[in-house]
Short mmCIF file of C-alpha atoms in Angstrom, two decimals:
data_model
loop_
_atom_site.label_atom_id
_atom_site.label_comp_id
_atom_site.label_asym_id
_atom_site.label_seq_id
_atom_site.Cartn_x
_atom_site.Cartn_y
_atom_site.Cartn_z
CA UNK U 10 -27.05 -1.50 90.11
CA UNK U 11 -27.37 -0.86 93.38
CA UNK U 12 -29.45 -3.16 95.86
CA UNK U 13 -32.96 -1.95 96.72
CA UNK U 14 -35.30 -2.76 99.70
CA UNK U 15 -36.70 -5.86 99.74
CA UNK U 16 -39.62 -6.32 97.36
CA UNK U 17 -41.38 -8.41 94.87
CA UNK U 18 -39.45 -8.85 91.26
CA UNK U 19 -40.16 -10.83 88.18
CA UNK U 20 -37.60 -12.69 86.39
CA UNK U 21 -37.62 -13.65 82.74
CA UNK U 22 -35.13 -16.59 82.40
CA UNK U 23 -34.38 -16.96 78.64
CA UNK U 24 -31.76 -20.06 77.47
CA UNK U 25 -28.98 -18.78 75.64
CA UNK U 26 -29.50 -20.64 71.99
CA UNK U 27 -30.85 -23.35 73.77
CA UNK U 28 -31.68 -26.34 71.10
CA UNK U 29 -28.19 -25.58 69.49
CA UNK U 30 -26.40 -25.46 73.15
CA UNK U 31 -27.80 -28.93 73.99
CA UNK U 32 -26.51 -30.42 70.60
CA UNK U 33 -22.90 -28.89 71.58
CA UNK U 34 -23.17 -30.79 74.89
CA UNK U 35 -23.64 -33.82 73.40
CA UNK U 36 -21.34 -32.99 70.51
CA UNK U 37 -18.71 -31.14 72.25
CA UNK U 38 -16.48 -31.09 68.99
CA UNK U 39 -19.16 -28.72 67.65
CA UNK U 40 -18.28 -26.10 70.10
CA UNK U 41 -17.34 -22.84 68.45
CA UNK U 42 -18.60 -23.87 64.96
CA UNK U 43 -22.01 -22.93 63.28
CA UNK U 44 -24.67 -25.10 63.96
CA UNK U 45 -28.10 -25.20 62.55
CA UNK U 46 -30.76 -27.74 63.77
CA UNK U 47 -33.76 -28.37 61.24
CA UNK U 48 -35.64 -31.07 59.90
CA UNK U 49 -34.26 -34.12 59.47
CA UNK U 50 -30.46 -32.72 59.20
CA UNK U 51 -30.88 -32.72 55.68
CA UNK U 52 -30.39 -29.62 53.58
CA UNK U 53 -31.45 -31.37 50.52
CA UNK U 54 -35.14 -31.81 51.82
CA UNK U 55 -37.70 -29.44 52.51
CA UNK U 56 -37.51 -28.24 56.14
CA UNK U 57 -37.22 -25.09 58.20
CA UNK U 58 -34.57 -23.87 60.56
CA UNK U 59 -35.31 -24.63 64.29
CA UNK U 60 -32.30 -22.84 65.66
CA UNK U 61 -28.96 -21.77 64.54
CA UNK U 62 -25.76 -21.10 67.32
CA UNK U 63 -24.34 -17.49 67.65
CA UNK U 64 -21.96 -18.75 65.07
CA UNK U 65 -24.22 -19.49 62.20
CA UNK U 66 -26.46 -16.38 62.83
CA UNK U 67 -23.80 -14.37 62.18
CA UNK U 68 -24.05 -15.02 58.73
CA UNK U 69 -27.76 -14.22 58.74
CA UNK U 70 -28.91 -17.76 59.66
CA UNK U 71 -32.82 -17.62 61.52
CA UNK U 72 -35.24 -19.90 62.63
CA UNK U 73 -38.02 -20.50 60.41
CA UNK U 74 -35.30 -19.92 57.36
CA UNK U 75 -35.60 -22.91 54.85
CA UNK U 76 -32.53 -25.37 55.37
CA UNK U 77 -31.66 -25.21 51.93
CA UNK U 78 -30.95 -21.58 52.11
CA UNK U 79 -29.34 -21.53 55.49
CA UNK U 80 -27.11 -24.43 53.89
CA UNK U 81 -25.73 -22.09 51.38
CA UNK U 82 -25.15 -18.96 53.51
CA UNK U 83 -23.09 -21.04 55.39
CA UNK U 84 -21.46 -24.03 53.41
CA UNK U 85 -19.38 -25.13 56.36
CA UNK U 86 -22.12 -25.69 59.27
CA UNK U 87 -22.76 -28.53 60.63
CA UNK U 88 -26.39 -29.33 60.23
CA UNK U 89 -28.20 -31.81 62.82
CA UNK U 90 -31.98 -33.09 63.09
CA UNK U 91 -34.39 -31.83 65.37
CA UNK U 92 -34.36 -34.22 68.46
CA UNK U 93 -37.21 -33.38 70.83
CA UNK U 94 -36.57 -35.58 73.31
CA UNK U 95 -33.48 -34.34 74.28
CA UNK U 96 -34.83 -30.79 74.50
CA UNK U 97 -37.48 -31.62 76.63
CA UNK U 98 -35.23 -33.64 79.19
CA UNK U 99 -32.91 -30.58 79.10
CA UNK U 100 -35.85 -28.20 79.40
CA UNK U 101 -37.15 -30.43 82.59
CA UNK U 102 -34.15 -30.07 84.56
CA UNK U 103 -33.68 -26.57 83.81
CA UNK U 104 -37.09 -25.74 85.23
CA UNK U 105 -36.59 -28.12 88.10
CA UNK U 106 -33.50 -26.06 88.57
CA UNK U 107 -35.77 -22.65 88.75
CA UNK U 108 -38.38 -24.20 91.00
CA UNK U 109 -35.59 -25.43 93.62
CA UNK U 110 -34.23 -21.60 93.95
CA UNK U 111 -35.49 -20.07 97.28
CA UNK U 112 -38.87 -18.59 97.17
CA UNK U 113 -39.33 -18.97 93.60
CA UNK U 114 -42.48 -19.20 91.67
CA UNK U 115 -41.75 -20.32 88.13
CA UNK U 116 -44.30 -19.94 85.40
CA UNK U 117 -42.79 -21.78 82.43
CA UNK U 118 -43.41 -20.07 78.33
CA UNK U 119 -41.85 -23.01 76.82
CA UNK U 120 -38.84 -25.10 76.45
CA UNK U 121 -36.30 -22.81 76.98
CA UNK U 122 -37.96 -19.59 79.02
CA UNK U 123 -39.91 -19.21 81.92
CA UNK U 124 -40.68 -16.20 84.51
CA UNK U 125 -39.50 -16.47 88.19
CA UNK U 126 -41.43 -14.42 90.60
CA UNK U 127 -39.32 -13.71 93.65
CA UNK U 128 -39.13 -11.41 97.09
CA UNK U 129 -35.84 -10.04 97.19
CA UNK U 130 -33.77 -6.81 97.89
CA UNK U 131 -30.90 -7.88 95.31
CA UNK U 132 -32.46 -9.12 92.06
CA UNK U 133 -29.31 -9.12 90.25
CA UNK U 134 -27.47 -10.89 93.18
CA UNK U 135 -30.31 -13.49 92.95
CA UNK U 136 -30.47 -13.69 89.11
CA UNK U 137 -26.64 -14.49 89.05
CA UNK U 138 -27.10 -16.98 91.49
CA UNK U 139 -29.64 -18.56 89.58
CA UNK U 140 -27.84 -18.60 86.30
CA UNK U 141 -24.88 -20.62 88.22
CA UNK U 142 -27.23 -23.02 89.58
CA UNK U 143 -28.71 -23.85 85.72
CA UNK U 144 -25.18 -23.99 85.04
CA UNK U 145 -24.12 -26.22 87.54
CA UNK U 146 -26.67 -28.48 87.01
CA UNK U 147 -27.42 -28.43 83.19
CA UNK U 148 -24.18 -26.83 81.76
CA UNK U 149 -26.47 -24.48 80.11
CA UNK U 150 -26.11 -20.66 79.74
CA UNK U 151 -29.07 -18.37 80.40
CA UNK U 152 -29.71 -14.62 80.45
CA UNK U 153 -32.10 -13.07 82.71
CA UNK U 154 -33.95 -9.96 82.53
CA UNK U 155 -35.45 -8.52 85.72
CA UNK U 156 -38.64 -6.04 86.07
CA UNK U 157 -41.29 -4.97 87.81
CA UNK U 158 -43.92 -6.17 85.55
CA UNK U 159 -43.94 -9.16 82.96
CA UNK U 160 -43.65 -7.07 80.17
CA UNK U 161 -40.82 -5.51 81.36
CA UNK U 162 -38.82 -8.17 82.52
CA UNK U 163 -39.72 -10.14 79.10
CA UNK U 164 -38.28 -7.15 77.21
CA UNK U 165 -35.66 -6.84 79.46
CA UNK U 166 -33.47 -10.06 78.47
CA UNK U 167 -32.83 -9.10 75.14
CA UNK U 168 -30.41 -6.65 76.95
CA UNK U 169 -29.12 -9.29 78.89
CA UNK U 170 -27.96 -11.69 75.90
CA UNK U 171 -26.20 -13.73 76.16
CA UNK U 172 -25.20 -15.00 79.60
CA UNK U 173 -25.95 -11.34 81.20
CA UNK U 174 -28.41 -9.40 83.50
CA UNK U 175 -30.42 -6.31 82.70
CA UNK U 176 -33.11 -4.56 84.50
CA UNK U 177 -35.95 -2.51 83.26
CA UNK U 178 -38.38 -1.10 85.25
CA UNK U 179 -40.86 2.12 85.08
CA UNK U 180 -37.65 4.44 86.05
CA UNK U 181 -35.62 3.85 83.28
CA UNK U 182 -38.13 1.97 80.62
CA UNK U 183 -38.60 5.04 78.19
CA UNK U 184 -34.87 6.02 78.33
CA UNK U 185 -34.04 2.79 77.22
CA UNK U 186 -37.02 1.76 75.16
CA UNK U 187 -38.59 5.17 73.94
CA UNK U 188 -36.64 5.65 70.95
CA UNK U 189 -36.55 1.86 69.70
CA UNK U 190 -39.32 1.06 66.95
CA UNK U 191 -42.58 -0.62 68.24
CA UNK U 192 -41.64 -3.69 66.75
CA UNK U 193 -39.32 -4.28 69.35
CA UNK U 194 -41.86 -4.76 71.85
CA UNK U 195 -43.23 -8.04 73.13
CA UNK U 196 -46.27 -8.58 71.26
CA UNK U 197 -46.17 -6.47 68.64
CA UNK U 198 -45.44 -8.06 65.23
CA UNK U 199 -44.35 -6.47 61.85
CA UNK U 200 -48.46 -6.38 60.98
CA UNK U 201 -49.14 -4.35 63.83
CA UNK U 202 -46.14 -2.10 63.75
CA UNK U 203 -47.19 -1.33 60.12
CA UNK U 204 -50.76 -0.27 61.21
CA UNK U 205 -49.38 1.61 64.14
CA UNK U 206 -47.39 3.38 61.50
CA UNK U 207 -50.39 4.40 59.62
CA UNK U 208 -51.42 6.04 62.68
CA UNK U 209 -48.30 7.89 63.06
CA UNK U 210 -46.97 6.05 65.78
CA UNK U 211 -43.54 5.01 64.78
CA UNK U 212 -41.66 4.81 68.44
CA UNK U 213 -42.43 3.31 72.08
CA UNK U 214 -42.68 6.50 73.44
CA UNK U 215 -45.12 7.57 70.40
CA UNK U 216 -47.31 4.58 71.52
CA UNK U 217 -46.83 5.22 75.23
CA UNK U 218 -48.35 9.01 74.87
CA UNK U 219 -50.93 8.14 72.09
CA UNK U 220 -54.62 9.01 72.40
CA UNK U 221 -56.82 6.35 72.88
CA UNK U 222 -59.17 6.93 70.20
CA UNK U 223 -57.31 6.27 66.91
CA UNK U 224 -55.81 3.19 68.64
CA UNK U 225 -59.44 2.03 69.47
CA UNK U 226 -60.92 3.02 66.19
CA UNK U 227 -57.71 0.95 64.69
CA UNK U 228 -57.65 -2.27 67.03
CA UNK U 229 -60.93 -2.18 68.82
CA UNK U 230 -61.57 -1.06 72.92
CA UNK U 231 -59.39 -4.15 74.13
CA UNK U 232 -56.76 -4.51 71.86
CA UNK U 233 -56.26 -0.95 71.34
CA UNK U 234 -55.69 0.07 75.11
CA UNK U 235 -53.79 -3.01 75.28
CA UNK U 236 -50.81 -1.78 72.74
CA UNK U 237 -50.93 1.45 74.74
CA UNK U 238 -49.91 -0.18 78.01
CA UNK U 239 -47.47 -2.43 76.18
CA UNK U 240 -46.01 0.92 75.17
CA UNK U 241 -45.37 1.88 78.41
CA UNK U 242 -44.10 -1.64 79.90
CA UNK U 243 -47.36 -1.65 81.80
CA UNK U 244 -49.25 -4.71 83.02
CA UNK U 245 -49.42 -7.61 85.59
CA UNK U 246 -46.49 -8.13 87.87
CA UNK U 247 -47.91 -11.48 89.16
CA UNK U 248 -46.10 -14.76 88.14
CA UNK U 249 -48.44 -17.55 88.17
CA UNK U 250 -47.49 -21.19 88.25
CA UNK U 251 -50.73 -22.94 87.49
CA UNK U 252 -50.13 -25.38 85.17
CA UNK U 253 -50.75 -24.51 80.98
CA UNK U 254 -53.80 -25.56 79.80
CA UNK U 255 -53.58 -26.09 76.28
CA UNK U 256 -56.23 -24.72 73.79
CA UNK U 257 -55.80 -27.36 71.07
CA UNK U 258 -53.61 -29.75 69.40
CA UNK U 259 -51.95 -29.55 65.70
CA UNK U 260 -49.80 -31.21 63.62
CA UNK U 261 -48.29 -30.10 60.06
CA UNK U 262 -46.02 -32.33 57.54
CA UNK U 263 -43.96 -30.80 54.72
CA UNK U 264 -43.92 -32.67 51.39
CA UNK U 265 -41.00 -33.69 49.84
CA UNK U 266 -42.72 -33.70 46.63
CA UNK U 267 -45.76 -31.20 45.76
CA UNK U 268 -48.91 -33.25 46.40
CA UNK U 269 -51.77 -32.39 43.72
CA UNK U 270 -54.45 -35.25 43.53
CA UNK U 271 -57.46 -35.04 45.72
CA UNK U 272 -57.16 -38.15 46.97
CA UNK U 273 -53.55 -37.66 48.00
CA UNK U 274 -54.66 -34.19 49.97
CA UNK U 275 -57.60 -35.94 51.96
CA UNK U 276 -55.46 -38.88 52.72
CA UNK U 277 -52.96 -36.55 54.28
CA UNK U 278 -55.32 -34.32 56.21
CA UNK U 279 -56.71 -37.45 57.83
CA UNK U 280 -53.66 -38.98 58.68
CA UNK U 281 -52.77 -35.69 60.26
CA UNK U 282 -56.09 -34.86 61.81
CA UNK U 283 -55.94 -38.62 63.43
CA UNK U 284 -52.75 -37.63 65.37
CA UNK U 285 -54.40 -34.31 66.48
CA UNK U 286 -57.27 -36.34 67.78
CA UNK U 287 -55.35 -38.79 69.58
CA UNK U 288 -53.98 -35.99 71.59
CA UNK U 289 -57.08 -34.33 71.99
CA UNK U 290 -58.63 -37.93 73.28
CA UNK U 291 -55.77 -37.76 76.22
CA UNK U 292 -56.65 -34.17 77.15
CA UNK U 293 -60.63 -35.95 77.20
CA UNK U 294 -62.14 -32.51 76.35
CA UNK U 295 -64.51 -31.57 73.30
CA UNK U 296 -63.42 -29.98 70.00
CA UNK U 297 -64.85 -26.90 69.34
CA UNK U 298 -62.88 -25.63 66.25
CA UNK U 299 -61.30 -26.58 63.30
CA UNK U 300 -57.92 -25.20 61.54
CA UNK U 301 -56.30 -25.81 58.17
CA UNK U 302 -53.13 -24.83 56.92
CA UNK U 303 -51.77 -25.20 53.00
CA UNK U 304 -48.92 -23.38 51.81
CA UNK U 305 -49.05 -23.86 47.92
CA UNK U 306 -45.81 -24.10 45.78
CA UNK U 307 -43.99 -21.93 45.40
CA UNK U 308 -44.38 -20.84 49.10
CA UNK U 309 -48.04 -19.10 49.61
CA UNK U 310 -49.83 -19.87 52.86
CA UNK U 311 -53.15 -19.94 53.60
CA UNK U 312 -55.05 -20.98 56.73
CA UNK U 313 -59.13 -21.84 57.33
CA UNK U 314 -60.51 -21.55 60.28
CA UNK U 315 -64.12 -22.82 61.26
CA UNK U 316 -66.02 -23.44 64.83
CA UNK U 317 -68.16 -26.62 65.24
CA UNK U 318 -70.82 -27.41 67.99
CA UNK U 319 -68.66 -28.74 70.84
CA UNK U 320 -68.43 -32.30 70.19
CA UNK U 321 -66.49 -35.72 71.33
CA UNK U 322 -67.68 -37.65 68.32
CA UNK U 323 -64.58 -38.36 66.31
CA UNK U 324 -66.52 -38.71 63.05
CA UNK U 325 -68.38 -35.80 63.56
CA UNK U 326 -65.04 -33.70 63.81
CA UNK U 327 -63.49 -35.53 60.50
CA UNK U 328 -66.42 -34.57 58.67
CA UNK U 329 -66.40 -31.03 59.58
CA UNK U 330 -62.74 -31.01 58.69
CA UNK U 331 -63.13 -32.77 55.27
CA UNK U 332 -65.17 -29.27 54.85
CA UNK U 333 -62.35 -26.78 55.44
CA UNK U 334 -59.81 -29.47 53.08
CA UNK U 335 -62.94 -29.24 50.20
CA UNK U 336 -61.67 -25.12 50.35
CA UNK U 337 -58.17 -26.04 48.81
CA UNK U 338 -57.81 -24.65 45.57
CA UNK U 339 -58.01 -27.58 43.01
CA UNK U 340 -55.03 -28.55 40.62
CA UNK U 341 -52.76 -26.58 42.80
CA UNK U 342 -49.80 -27.93 43.87
CA UNK U 343 -49.31 -28.02 47.81
CA UNK U 344 -46.24 -28.44 49.64
CA UNK U 345 -47.19 -28.65 53.54
CA UNK U 346 -50.42 -29.52 55.23
CA UNK U 347 -51.46 -28.45 58.79
CA UNK U 348 -54.27 -29.45 60.56
CA UNK U 349 -55.54 -27.96 64.16
CA UNK U 350 -58.45 -29.02 66.52
CA UNK U 351 -59.45 -26.15 69.34
CA UNK U 352 -60.51 -27.83 72.70
CA UNK U 353 -63.24 -26.40 74.91
CA UNK U 354 -61.19 -24.86 77.87
CA UNK U 355 -61.89 -26.26 81.27
CA UNK U 356 -64.38 -24.06 83.73
CA UNK U 357 -61.13 -23.54 86.10
CA UNK U 358 -58.45 -22.43 83.62
CA UNK U 359 -57.29 -19.42 82.72
CA UNK U 360 -59.79 -18.70 79.68
CA UNK U 361 -58.64 -15.96 77.17
CA UNK U 362 -55.39 -14.75 78.63
CA UNK U 363 -51.60 -15.20 77.89
CA UNK U 364 -48.98 -13.71 79.30
CA UNK U 365 -48.67 -11.11 76.63
CA UNK U 366 -51.89 -9.64 77.53
CA UNK U 367 -51.27 -8.47 80.90
CA UNK U 368 -50.75 -11.43 82.87
CA UNK U 369 -53.24 -14.21 83.55
#
């Protein structure tokens, strides 16, 4: 693509097979082999895949898949335990490299991705130099999506993988995305795409041109119009480096042997909640809501949530959490339990906004 006049661009940087790539750097002999990272690296235990190398993905292995099934799909795969500290360290190096680029404003989205806002007349050239800088410092490869909005930049990255650069703007949005199913949009999952299909909306072009009334009737005035905006690739073009403020903290555990006894369940819930509330205390904000995640054997997952009066009283939070735990079906084996605490947002936080909802 040719250079353009100097203007503001959104670049979305996504590290290629990040966790697997970090592991290959630590174990060079694994290069080119199917690598699966998950749990404690033991496929006989209950755990899920955190990531898989491209070589393993060719066999149908993907994130969230039970580790034992992944091991069956790729019998000769190398299966490694998750090492959060190593991935955090690598991620910090990558983000520091992005921030060091000329004129860059960096909005971190997670371990392995970030938006970069920049003013340039040659976004492809800037993206290539940024990729090289990341590779030189971290030995990790990344893909870069170039867009005139956050949404278009994010979607563009998928067309650039692996190690590539792709531009998606108002000019070519419908040419590239128009005939694709709505589930290919960032922010549209399987449930929403099925609801859209119920309205006769199957493709991105159909969503972009949809009438307001049916969307509002199905999703409400805010989300209905937002989904149509997503279909057009529109939204904010502002990259904001304001530090991210977590809404809550959560912990979950998968039991190697199902638990059934009420005392066991309550003990496990209290242990998880203690870990969660330690993190909440470090943020120094009151708790305003609670969540409980239960996975019954063999694999049925239920979630329960509860708003509570704003409080920093640990005992009061535990008492309310136990009310949620009481909703667990008695005498039903449980394989996973998770606890979450939602916190009050500080006055200066970007309340109610996420990158998928038109920017900050």
